[in-house]
XYZ file of N, CA, C and O in Angstrom:
680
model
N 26.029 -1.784 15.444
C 25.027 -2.754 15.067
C 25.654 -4.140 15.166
O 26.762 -4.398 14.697
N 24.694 -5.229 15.957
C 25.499 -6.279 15.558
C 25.046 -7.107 14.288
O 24.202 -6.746 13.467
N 25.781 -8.305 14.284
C 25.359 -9.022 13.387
C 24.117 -9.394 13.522
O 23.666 -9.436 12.378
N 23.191 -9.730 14.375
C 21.901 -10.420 14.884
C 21.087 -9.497 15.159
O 20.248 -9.697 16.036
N 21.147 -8.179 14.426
C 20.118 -7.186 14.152
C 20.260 -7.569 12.728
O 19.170 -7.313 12.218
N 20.965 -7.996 11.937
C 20.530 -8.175 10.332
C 19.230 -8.772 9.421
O 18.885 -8.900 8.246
N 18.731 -9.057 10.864
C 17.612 -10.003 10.226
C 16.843 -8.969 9.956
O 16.531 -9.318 8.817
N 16.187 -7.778 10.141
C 15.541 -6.955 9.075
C 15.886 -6.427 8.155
O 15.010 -5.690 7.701
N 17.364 -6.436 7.261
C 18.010 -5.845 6.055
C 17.826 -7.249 5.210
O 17.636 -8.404 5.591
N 17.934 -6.782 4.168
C 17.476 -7.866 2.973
C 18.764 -7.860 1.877
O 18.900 -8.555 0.871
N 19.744 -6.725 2.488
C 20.967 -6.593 1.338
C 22.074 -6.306 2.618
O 21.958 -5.797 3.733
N 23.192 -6.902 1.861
C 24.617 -7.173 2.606
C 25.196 -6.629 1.686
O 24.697 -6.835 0.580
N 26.377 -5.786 1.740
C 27.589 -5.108 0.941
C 29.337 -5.732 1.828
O 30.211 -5.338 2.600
N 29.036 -6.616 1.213
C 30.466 -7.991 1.886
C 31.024 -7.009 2.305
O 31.039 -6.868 3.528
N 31.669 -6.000 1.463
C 33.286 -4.950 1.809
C 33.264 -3.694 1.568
O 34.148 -3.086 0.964
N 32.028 -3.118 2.127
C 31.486 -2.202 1.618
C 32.490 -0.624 1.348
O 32.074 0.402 0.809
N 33.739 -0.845 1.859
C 34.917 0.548 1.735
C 34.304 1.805 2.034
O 33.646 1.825 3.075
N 34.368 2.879 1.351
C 33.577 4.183 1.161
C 32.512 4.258 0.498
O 32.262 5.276 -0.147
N 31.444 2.902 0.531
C 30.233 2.489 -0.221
C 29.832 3.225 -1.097
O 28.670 3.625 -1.175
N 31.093 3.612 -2.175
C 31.425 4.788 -3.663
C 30.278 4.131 -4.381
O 29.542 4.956 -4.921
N 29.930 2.904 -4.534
C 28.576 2.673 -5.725
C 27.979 2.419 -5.788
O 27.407 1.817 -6.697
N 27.477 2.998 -3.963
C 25.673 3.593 -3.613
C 25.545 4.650 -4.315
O 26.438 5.443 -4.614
N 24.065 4.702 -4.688
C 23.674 5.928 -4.658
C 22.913 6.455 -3.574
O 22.788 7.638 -3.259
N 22.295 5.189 -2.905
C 22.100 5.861 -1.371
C 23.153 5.123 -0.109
O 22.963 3.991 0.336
N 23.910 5.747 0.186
C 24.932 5.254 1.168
C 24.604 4.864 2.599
O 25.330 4.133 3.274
N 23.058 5.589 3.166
C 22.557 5.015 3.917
C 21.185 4.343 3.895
O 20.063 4.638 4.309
N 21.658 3.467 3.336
C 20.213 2.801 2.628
C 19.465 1.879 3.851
O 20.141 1.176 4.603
N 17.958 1.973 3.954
C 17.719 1.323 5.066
C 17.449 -0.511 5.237
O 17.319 -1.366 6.113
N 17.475 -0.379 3.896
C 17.924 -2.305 3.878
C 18.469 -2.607 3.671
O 18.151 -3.739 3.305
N 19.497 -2.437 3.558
C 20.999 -2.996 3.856
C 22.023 -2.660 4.636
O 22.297 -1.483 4.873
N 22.765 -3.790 5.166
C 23.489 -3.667 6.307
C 25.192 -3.442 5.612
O 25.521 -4.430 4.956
N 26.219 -2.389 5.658
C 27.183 -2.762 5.132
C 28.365 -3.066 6.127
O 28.555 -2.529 7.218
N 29.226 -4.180 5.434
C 29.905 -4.330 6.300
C 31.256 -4.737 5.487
O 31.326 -5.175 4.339
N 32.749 -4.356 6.793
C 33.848 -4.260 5.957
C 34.863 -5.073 7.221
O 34.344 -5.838 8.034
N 36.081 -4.821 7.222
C 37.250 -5.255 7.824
C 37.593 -4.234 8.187
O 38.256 -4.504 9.188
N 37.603 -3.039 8.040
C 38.051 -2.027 8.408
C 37.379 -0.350 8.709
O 36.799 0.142 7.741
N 37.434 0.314 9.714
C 37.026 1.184 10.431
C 37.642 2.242 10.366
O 38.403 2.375 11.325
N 37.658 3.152 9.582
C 38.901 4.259 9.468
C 38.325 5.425 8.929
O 37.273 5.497 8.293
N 39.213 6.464 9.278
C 39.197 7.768 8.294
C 40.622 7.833 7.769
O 41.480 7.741 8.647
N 40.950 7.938 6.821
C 42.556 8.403 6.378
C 42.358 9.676 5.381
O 41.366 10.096 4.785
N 43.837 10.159 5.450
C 43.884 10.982 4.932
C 45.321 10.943 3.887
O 46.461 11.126 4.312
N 45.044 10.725 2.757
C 45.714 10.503 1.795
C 46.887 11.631 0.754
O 46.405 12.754 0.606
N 47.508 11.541 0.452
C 47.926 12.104 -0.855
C 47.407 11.912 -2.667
O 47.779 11.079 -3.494
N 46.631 12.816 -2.767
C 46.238 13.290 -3.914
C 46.071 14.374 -4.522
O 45.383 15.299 -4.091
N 46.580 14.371 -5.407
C 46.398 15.848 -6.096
C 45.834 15.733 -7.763
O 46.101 16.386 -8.771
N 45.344 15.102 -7.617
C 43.950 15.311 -8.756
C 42.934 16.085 -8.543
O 42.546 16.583 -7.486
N 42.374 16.194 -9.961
C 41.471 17.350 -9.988
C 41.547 18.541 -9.188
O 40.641 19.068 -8.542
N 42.734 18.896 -9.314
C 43.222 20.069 -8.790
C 43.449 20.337 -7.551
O 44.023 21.413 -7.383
N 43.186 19.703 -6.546
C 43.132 19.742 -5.399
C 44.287 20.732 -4.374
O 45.471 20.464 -4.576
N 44.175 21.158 -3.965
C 44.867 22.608 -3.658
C 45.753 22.202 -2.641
O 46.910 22.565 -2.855
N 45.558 21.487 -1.478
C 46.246 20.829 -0.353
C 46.856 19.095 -0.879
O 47.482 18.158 -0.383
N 46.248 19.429 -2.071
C 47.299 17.851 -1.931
C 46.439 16.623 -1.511
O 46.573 15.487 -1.966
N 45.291 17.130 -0.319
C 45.217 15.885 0.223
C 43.816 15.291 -0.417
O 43.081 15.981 -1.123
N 43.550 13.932 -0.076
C 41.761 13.396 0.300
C 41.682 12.683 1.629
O 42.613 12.229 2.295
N 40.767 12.676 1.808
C 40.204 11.807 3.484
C 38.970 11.120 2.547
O 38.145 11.628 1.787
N 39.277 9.509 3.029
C 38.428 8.009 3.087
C 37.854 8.033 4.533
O 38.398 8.062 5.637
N 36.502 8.009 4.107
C 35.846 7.264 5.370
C 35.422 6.259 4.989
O 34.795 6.201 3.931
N 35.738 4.804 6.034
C 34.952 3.713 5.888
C 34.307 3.165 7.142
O 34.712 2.625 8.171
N 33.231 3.495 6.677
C 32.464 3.304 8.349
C 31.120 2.680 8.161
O 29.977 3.109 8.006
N 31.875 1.118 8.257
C 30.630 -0.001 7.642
C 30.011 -0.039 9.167
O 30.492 0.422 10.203
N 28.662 -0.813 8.926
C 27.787 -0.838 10.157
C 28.429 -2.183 10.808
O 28.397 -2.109 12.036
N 28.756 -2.874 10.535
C 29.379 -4.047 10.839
C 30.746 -4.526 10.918
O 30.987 -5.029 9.821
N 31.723 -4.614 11.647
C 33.156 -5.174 11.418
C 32.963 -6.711 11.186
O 32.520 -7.622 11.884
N 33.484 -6.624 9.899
C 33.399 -8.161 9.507
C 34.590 -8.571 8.419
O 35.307 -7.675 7.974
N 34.757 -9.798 8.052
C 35.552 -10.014 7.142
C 34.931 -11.305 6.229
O 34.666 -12.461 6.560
N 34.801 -10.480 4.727
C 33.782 -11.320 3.758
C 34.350 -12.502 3.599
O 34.092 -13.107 2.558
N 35.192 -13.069 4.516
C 35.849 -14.734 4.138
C 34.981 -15.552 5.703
O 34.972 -16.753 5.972
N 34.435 -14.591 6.373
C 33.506 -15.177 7.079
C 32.521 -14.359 7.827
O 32.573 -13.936 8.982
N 31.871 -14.267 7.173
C 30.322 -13.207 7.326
C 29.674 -13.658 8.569
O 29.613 -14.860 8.829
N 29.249 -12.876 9.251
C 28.647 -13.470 10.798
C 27.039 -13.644 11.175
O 26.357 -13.395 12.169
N 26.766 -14.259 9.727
C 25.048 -13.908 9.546
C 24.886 -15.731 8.871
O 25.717 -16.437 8.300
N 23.703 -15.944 9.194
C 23.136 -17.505 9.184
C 23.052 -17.568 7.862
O 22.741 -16.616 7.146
N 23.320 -18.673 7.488
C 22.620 -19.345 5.756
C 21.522 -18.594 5.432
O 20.500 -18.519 6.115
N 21.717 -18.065 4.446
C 19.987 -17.741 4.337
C 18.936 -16.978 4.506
O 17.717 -17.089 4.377
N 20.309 -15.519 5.087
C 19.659 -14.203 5.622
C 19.804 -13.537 4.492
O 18.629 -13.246 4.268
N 20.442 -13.072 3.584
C 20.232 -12.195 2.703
C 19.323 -12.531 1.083
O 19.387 -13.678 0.639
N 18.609 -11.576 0.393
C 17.601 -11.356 -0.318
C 18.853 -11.119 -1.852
O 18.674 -11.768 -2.882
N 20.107 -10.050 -1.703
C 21.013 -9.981 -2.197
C 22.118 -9.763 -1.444
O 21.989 -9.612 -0.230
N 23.394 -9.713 -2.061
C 24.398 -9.499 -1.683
C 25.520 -8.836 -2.802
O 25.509 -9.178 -3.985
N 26.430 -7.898 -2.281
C 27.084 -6.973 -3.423
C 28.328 -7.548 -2.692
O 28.496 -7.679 -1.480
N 29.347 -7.931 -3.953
C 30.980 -8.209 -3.532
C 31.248 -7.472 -4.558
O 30.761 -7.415 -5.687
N 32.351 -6.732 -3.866
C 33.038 -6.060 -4.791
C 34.575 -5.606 -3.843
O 34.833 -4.494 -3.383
N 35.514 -7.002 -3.752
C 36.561 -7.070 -2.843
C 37.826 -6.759 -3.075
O 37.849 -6.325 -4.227
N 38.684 -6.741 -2.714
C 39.674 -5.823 -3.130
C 40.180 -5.882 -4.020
O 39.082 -6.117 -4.524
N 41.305 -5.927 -5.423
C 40.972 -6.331 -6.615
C 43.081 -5.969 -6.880
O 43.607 -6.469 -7.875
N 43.729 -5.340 -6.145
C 45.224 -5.178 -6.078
C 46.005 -5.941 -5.859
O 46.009 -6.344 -4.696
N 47.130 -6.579 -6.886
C 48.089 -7.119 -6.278
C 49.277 -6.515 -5.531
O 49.966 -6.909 -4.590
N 49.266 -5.229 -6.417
C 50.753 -4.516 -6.178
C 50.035 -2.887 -5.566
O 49.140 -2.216 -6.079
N 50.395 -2.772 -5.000
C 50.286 -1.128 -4.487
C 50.989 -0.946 -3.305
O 51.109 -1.801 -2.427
N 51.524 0.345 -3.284
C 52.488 1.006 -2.382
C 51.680 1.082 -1.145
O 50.485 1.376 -1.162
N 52.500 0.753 0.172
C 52.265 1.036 1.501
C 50.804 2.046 1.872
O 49.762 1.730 2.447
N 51.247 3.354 1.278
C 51.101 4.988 1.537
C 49.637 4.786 -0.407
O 49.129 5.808 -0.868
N 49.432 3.773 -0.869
C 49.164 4.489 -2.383
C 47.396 4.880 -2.553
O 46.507 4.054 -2.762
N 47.247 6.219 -2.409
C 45.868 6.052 -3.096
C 44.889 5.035 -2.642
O 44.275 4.876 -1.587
N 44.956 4.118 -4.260
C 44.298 3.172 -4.411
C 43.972 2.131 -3.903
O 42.862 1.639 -4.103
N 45.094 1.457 -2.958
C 45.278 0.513 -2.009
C 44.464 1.086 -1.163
O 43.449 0.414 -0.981
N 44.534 2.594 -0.254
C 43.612 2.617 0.565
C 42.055 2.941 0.464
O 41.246 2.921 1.391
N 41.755 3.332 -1.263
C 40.420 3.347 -1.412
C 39.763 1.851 -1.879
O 38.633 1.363 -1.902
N 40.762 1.532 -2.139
C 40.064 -0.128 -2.966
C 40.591 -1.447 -1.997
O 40.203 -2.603 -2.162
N 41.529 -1.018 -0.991
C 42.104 -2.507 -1.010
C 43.081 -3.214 -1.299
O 43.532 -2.777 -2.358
N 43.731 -4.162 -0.911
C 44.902 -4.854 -1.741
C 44.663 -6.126 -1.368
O 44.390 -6.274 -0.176
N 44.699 -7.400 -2.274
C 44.823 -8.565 -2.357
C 46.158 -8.774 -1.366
O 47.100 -7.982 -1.357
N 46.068 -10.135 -0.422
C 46.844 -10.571 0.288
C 47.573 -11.251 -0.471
O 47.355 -11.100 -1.673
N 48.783 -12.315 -0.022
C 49.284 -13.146 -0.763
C 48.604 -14.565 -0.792
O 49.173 -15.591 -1.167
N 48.088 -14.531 -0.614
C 46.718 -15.753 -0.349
C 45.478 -15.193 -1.065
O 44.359 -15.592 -0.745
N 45.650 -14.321 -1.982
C 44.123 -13.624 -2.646
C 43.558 -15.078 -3.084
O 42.436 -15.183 -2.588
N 43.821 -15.989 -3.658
C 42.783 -17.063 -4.273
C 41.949 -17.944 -2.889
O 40.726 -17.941 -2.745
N 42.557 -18.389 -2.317
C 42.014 -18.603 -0.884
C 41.009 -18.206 -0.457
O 39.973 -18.769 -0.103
N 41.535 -16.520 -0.513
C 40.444 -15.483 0.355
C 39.199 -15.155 -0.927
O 38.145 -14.781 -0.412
N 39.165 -15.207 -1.996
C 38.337 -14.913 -2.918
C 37.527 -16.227 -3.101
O 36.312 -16.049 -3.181
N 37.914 -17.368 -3.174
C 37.391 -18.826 -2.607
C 36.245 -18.841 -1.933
O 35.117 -18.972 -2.409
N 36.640 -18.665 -0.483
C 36.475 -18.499 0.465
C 34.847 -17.213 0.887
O 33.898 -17.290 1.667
N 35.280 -16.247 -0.068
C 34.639 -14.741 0.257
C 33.087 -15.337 -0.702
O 31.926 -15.298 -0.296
N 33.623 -15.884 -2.117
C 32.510 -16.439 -2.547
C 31.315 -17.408 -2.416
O 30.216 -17.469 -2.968
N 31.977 -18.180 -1.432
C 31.808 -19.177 -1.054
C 30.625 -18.969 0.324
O 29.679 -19.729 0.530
N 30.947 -17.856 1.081
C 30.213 -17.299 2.165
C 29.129 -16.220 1.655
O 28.082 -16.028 2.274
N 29.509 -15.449 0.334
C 28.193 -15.004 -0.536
C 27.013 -15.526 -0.229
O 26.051 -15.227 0.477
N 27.408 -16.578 -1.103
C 26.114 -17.722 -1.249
C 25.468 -18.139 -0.575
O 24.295 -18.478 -0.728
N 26.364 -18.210 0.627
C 25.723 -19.069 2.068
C 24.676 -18.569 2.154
O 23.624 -19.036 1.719
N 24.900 -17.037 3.019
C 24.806 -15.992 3.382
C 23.051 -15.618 2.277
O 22.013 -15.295 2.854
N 23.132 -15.758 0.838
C 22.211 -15.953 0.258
C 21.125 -16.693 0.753
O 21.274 -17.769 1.333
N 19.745 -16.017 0.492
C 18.234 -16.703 -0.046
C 18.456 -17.330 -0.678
O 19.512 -17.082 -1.259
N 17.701 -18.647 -1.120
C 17.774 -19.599 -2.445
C 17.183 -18.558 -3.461
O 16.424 -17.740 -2.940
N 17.305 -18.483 -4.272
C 17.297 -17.275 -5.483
C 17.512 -16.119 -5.317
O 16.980 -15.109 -5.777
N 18.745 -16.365 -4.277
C 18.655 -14.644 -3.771
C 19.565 -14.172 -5.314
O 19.396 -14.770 -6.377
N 20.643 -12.845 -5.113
C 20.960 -12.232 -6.411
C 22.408 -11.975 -5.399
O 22.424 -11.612 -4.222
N 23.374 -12.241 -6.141
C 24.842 -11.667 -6.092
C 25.112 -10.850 -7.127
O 24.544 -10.992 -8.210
N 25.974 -9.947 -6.908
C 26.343 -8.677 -7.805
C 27.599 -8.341 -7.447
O 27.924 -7.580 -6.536
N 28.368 -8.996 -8.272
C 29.706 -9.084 -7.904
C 30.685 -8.168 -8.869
O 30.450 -8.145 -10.077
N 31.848 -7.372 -8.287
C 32.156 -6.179 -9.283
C 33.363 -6.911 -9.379
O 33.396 -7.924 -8.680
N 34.744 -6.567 -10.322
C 35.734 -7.128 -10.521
C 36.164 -5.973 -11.439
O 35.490 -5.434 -12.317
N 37.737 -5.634 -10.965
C 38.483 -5.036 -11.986
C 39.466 -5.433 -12.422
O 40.273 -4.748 -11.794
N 40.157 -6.187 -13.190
C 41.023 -6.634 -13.718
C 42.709 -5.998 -14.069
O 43.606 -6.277 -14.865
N 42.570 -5.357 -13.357
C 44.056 -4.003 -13.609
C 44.987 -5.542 -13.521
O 45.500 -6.112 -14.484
N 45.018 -5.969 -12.147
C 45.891 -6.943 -11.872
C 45.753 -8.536 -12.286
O 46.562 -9.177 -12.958
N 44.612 -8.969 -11.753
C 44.070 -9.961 -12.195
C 42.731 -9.926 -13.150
O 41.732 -9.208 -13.115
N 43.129 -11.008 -14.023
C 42.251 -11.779 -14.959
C 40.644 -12.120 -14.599
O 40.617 -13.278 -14.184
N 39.577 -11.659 -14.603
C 38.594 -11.909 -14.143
C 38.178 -13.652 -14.234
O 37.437 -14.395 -13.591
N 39.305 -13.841 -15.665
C 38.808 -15.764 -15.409
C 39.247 -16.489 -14.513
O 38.812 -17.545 -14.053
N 40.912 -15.365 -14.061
C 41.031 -16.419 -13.294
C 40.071 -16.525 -11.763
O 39.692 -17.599 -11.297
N 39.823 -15.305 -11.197
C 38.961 -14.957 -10.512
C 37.630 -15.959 -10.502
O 37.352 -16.674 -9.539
N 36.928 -15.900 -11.615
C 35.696 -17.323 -11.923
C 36.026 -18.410 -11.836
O 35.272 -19.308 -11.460
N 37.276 -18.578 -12.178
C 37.342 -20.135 -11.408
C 37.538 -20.186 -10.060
O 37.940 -21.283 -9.672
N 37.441 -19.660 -9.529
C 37.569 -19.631 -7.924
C 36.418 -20.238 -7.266
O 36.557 -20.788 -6.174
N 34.960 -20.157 -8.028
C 33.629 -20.609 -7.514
C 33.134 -21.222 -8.487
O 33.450 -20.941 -9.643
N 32.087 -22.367 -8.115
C 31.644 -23.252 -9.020
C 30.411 -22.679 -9.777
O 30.117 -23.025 -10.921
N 29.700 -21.750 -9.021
C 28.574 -20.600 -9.421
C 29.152 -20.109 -10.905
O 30.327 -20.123 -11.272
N 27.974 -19.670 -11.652
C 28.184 -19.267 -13.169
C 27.487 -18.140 -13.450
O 26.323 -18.126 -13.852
N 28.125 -17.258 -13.262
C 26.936 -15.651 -13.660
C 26.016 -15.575 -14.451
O 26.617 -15.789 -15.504
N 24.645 -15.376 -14.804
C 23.836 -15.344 -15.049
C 24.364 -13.809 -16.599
O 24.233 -14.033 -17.803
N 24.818 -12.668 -16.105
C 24.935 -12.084 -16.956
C 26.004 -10.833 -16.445
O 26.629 -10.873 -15.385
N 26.060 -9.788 -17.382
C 27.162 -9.061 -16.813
C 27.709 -7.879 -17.628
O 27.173 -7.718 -18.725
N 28.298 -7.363 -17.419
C 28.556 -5.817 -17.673
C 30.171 -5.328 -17.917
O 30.871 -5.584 -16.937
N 30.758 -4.793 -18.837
C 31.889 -4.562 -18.731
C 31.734 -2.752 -18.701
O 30.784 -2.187 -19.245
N 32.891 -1.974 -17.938
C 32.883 -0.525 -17.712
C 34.066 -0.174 -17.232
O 35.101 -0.828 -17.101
N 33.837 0.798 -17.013
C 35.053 2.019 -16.762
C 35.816 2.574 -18.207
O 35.142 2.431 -19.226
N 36.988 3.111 -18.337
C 37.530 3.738 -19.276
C 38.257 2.914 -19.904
O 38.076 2.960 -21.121
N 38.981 2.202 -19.570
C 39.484 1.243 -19.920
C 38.643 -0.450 -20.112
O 39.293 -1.487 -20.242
N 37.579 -0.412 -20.095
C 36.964 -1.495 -20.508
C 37.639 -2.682 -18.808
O 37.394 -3.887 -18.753
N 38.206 -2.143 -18.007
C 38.710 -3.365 -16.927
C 37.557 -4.143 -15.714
O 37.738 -5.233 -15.171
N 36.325 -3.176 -15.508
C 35.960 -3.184 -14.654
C 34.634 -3.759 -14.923
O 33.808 -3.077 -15.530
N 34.230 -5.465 -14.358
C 32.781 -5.934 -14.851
C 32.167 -6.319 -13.387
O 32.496 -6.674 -12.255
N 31.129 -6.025 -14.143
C 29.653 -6.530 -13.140
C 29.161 -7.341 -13.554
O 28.820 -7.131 -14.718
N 28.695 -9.063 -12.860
C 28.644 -9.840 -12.991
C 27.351 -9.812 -11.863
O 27.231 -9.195 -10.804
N 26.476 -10.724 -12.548
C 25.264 -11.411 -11.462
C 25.065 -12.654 -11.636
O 24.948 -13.307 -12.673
N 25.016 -13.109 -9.960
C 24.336 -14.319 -9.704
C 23.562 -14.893 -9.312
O 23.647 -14.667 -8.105
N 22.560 -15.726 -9.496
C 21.577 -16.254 -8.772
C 21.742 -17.730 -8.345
O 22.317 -18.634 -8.951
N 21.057 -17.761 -7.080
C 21.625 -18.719 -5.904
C 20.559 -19.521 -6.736
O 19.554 -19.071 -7.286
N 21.004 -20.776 -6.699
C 20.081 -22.211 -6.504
C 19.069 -22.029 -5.622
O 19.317 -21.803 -4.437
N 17.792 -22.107 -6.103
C 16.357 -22.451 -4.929
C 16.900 -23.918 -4.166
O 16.204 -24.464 -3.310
């Protein structure tokens, strides 16, 4: 798909990974899109897993990178960020390859990623932005954009992981 078929989807998923928090993964209005194109096959042995292993598929409709989205001001209705959120993780780890890892430039690129959200936004469109804090501070994260969440959600087991919404300026 390219970018210039997006104009009939009304929702963008910036980094969409193994689009883990759909509940419909092929949803027909929205376009997801990521940086990366892969199947891997990992080391895990949770929940019992007999071989040891898991396999990630990430197979966004779009190759893109949410620090510059390839869609006009003004095409999306919403938009879901939920970008990589690691400072530290091993080469080979899990988590790095289901979630991601922050570059050494993460404030830049989170800047930057927010910054093209919005664009990318309807004037009242809705951002829904996820954040887990293992590594970083979600404040420091909010100061990164001048936008102010409207409201928001804290979860997971550890209380690390919030959902935050925004609405674009008409």
């Amino acid at each position: 798909m390219s970018a210039d078929s997006a104009v009939k989807f009304k929702v963008l998923d910036a980094c969409c990974g193994t689009r883990m928090m759909w509940f419909d993964r092929q949803h027909q209005g929205a376009v997801f899109g990521d940086k990366r194109s892969e199947t891997i096959t990992v080391t895990d042995r949770s929940h019992g897993r007999e071989n040891g292993t898991r396999t990630l598929h990430i197979e966004p409709d779009v190759l893109m990178d949410f620090r510059d989205i390839p869609y006009p001001d003004n095409t999306f209705r919403l938009v879901a960020f939920d970008p990589p959120h690691l400072e530290r993780a091993g080469p080979k780890s899990w988590m790095a390859t289901k979630y991601g890892k922050l570059s050494d430039n993460w404030r830049e690129d989170l800047r930057r990623g927010f910054a093209e959200c919005f664009r990318v936004l309807e004037p009242e469109g809705v951002l829904v932005f996820k954040w887990n804090e293992t590594h970083v501070k979600l404040r420091e994260v909010l100061a990164l954009t001048p936008e102010r969440p409207l409201f928001g959600q804290v979860s997971g087991r550890g209380g690390l992981t919030h959902w935050l919404v925004f609405m674009k300026e008409s």
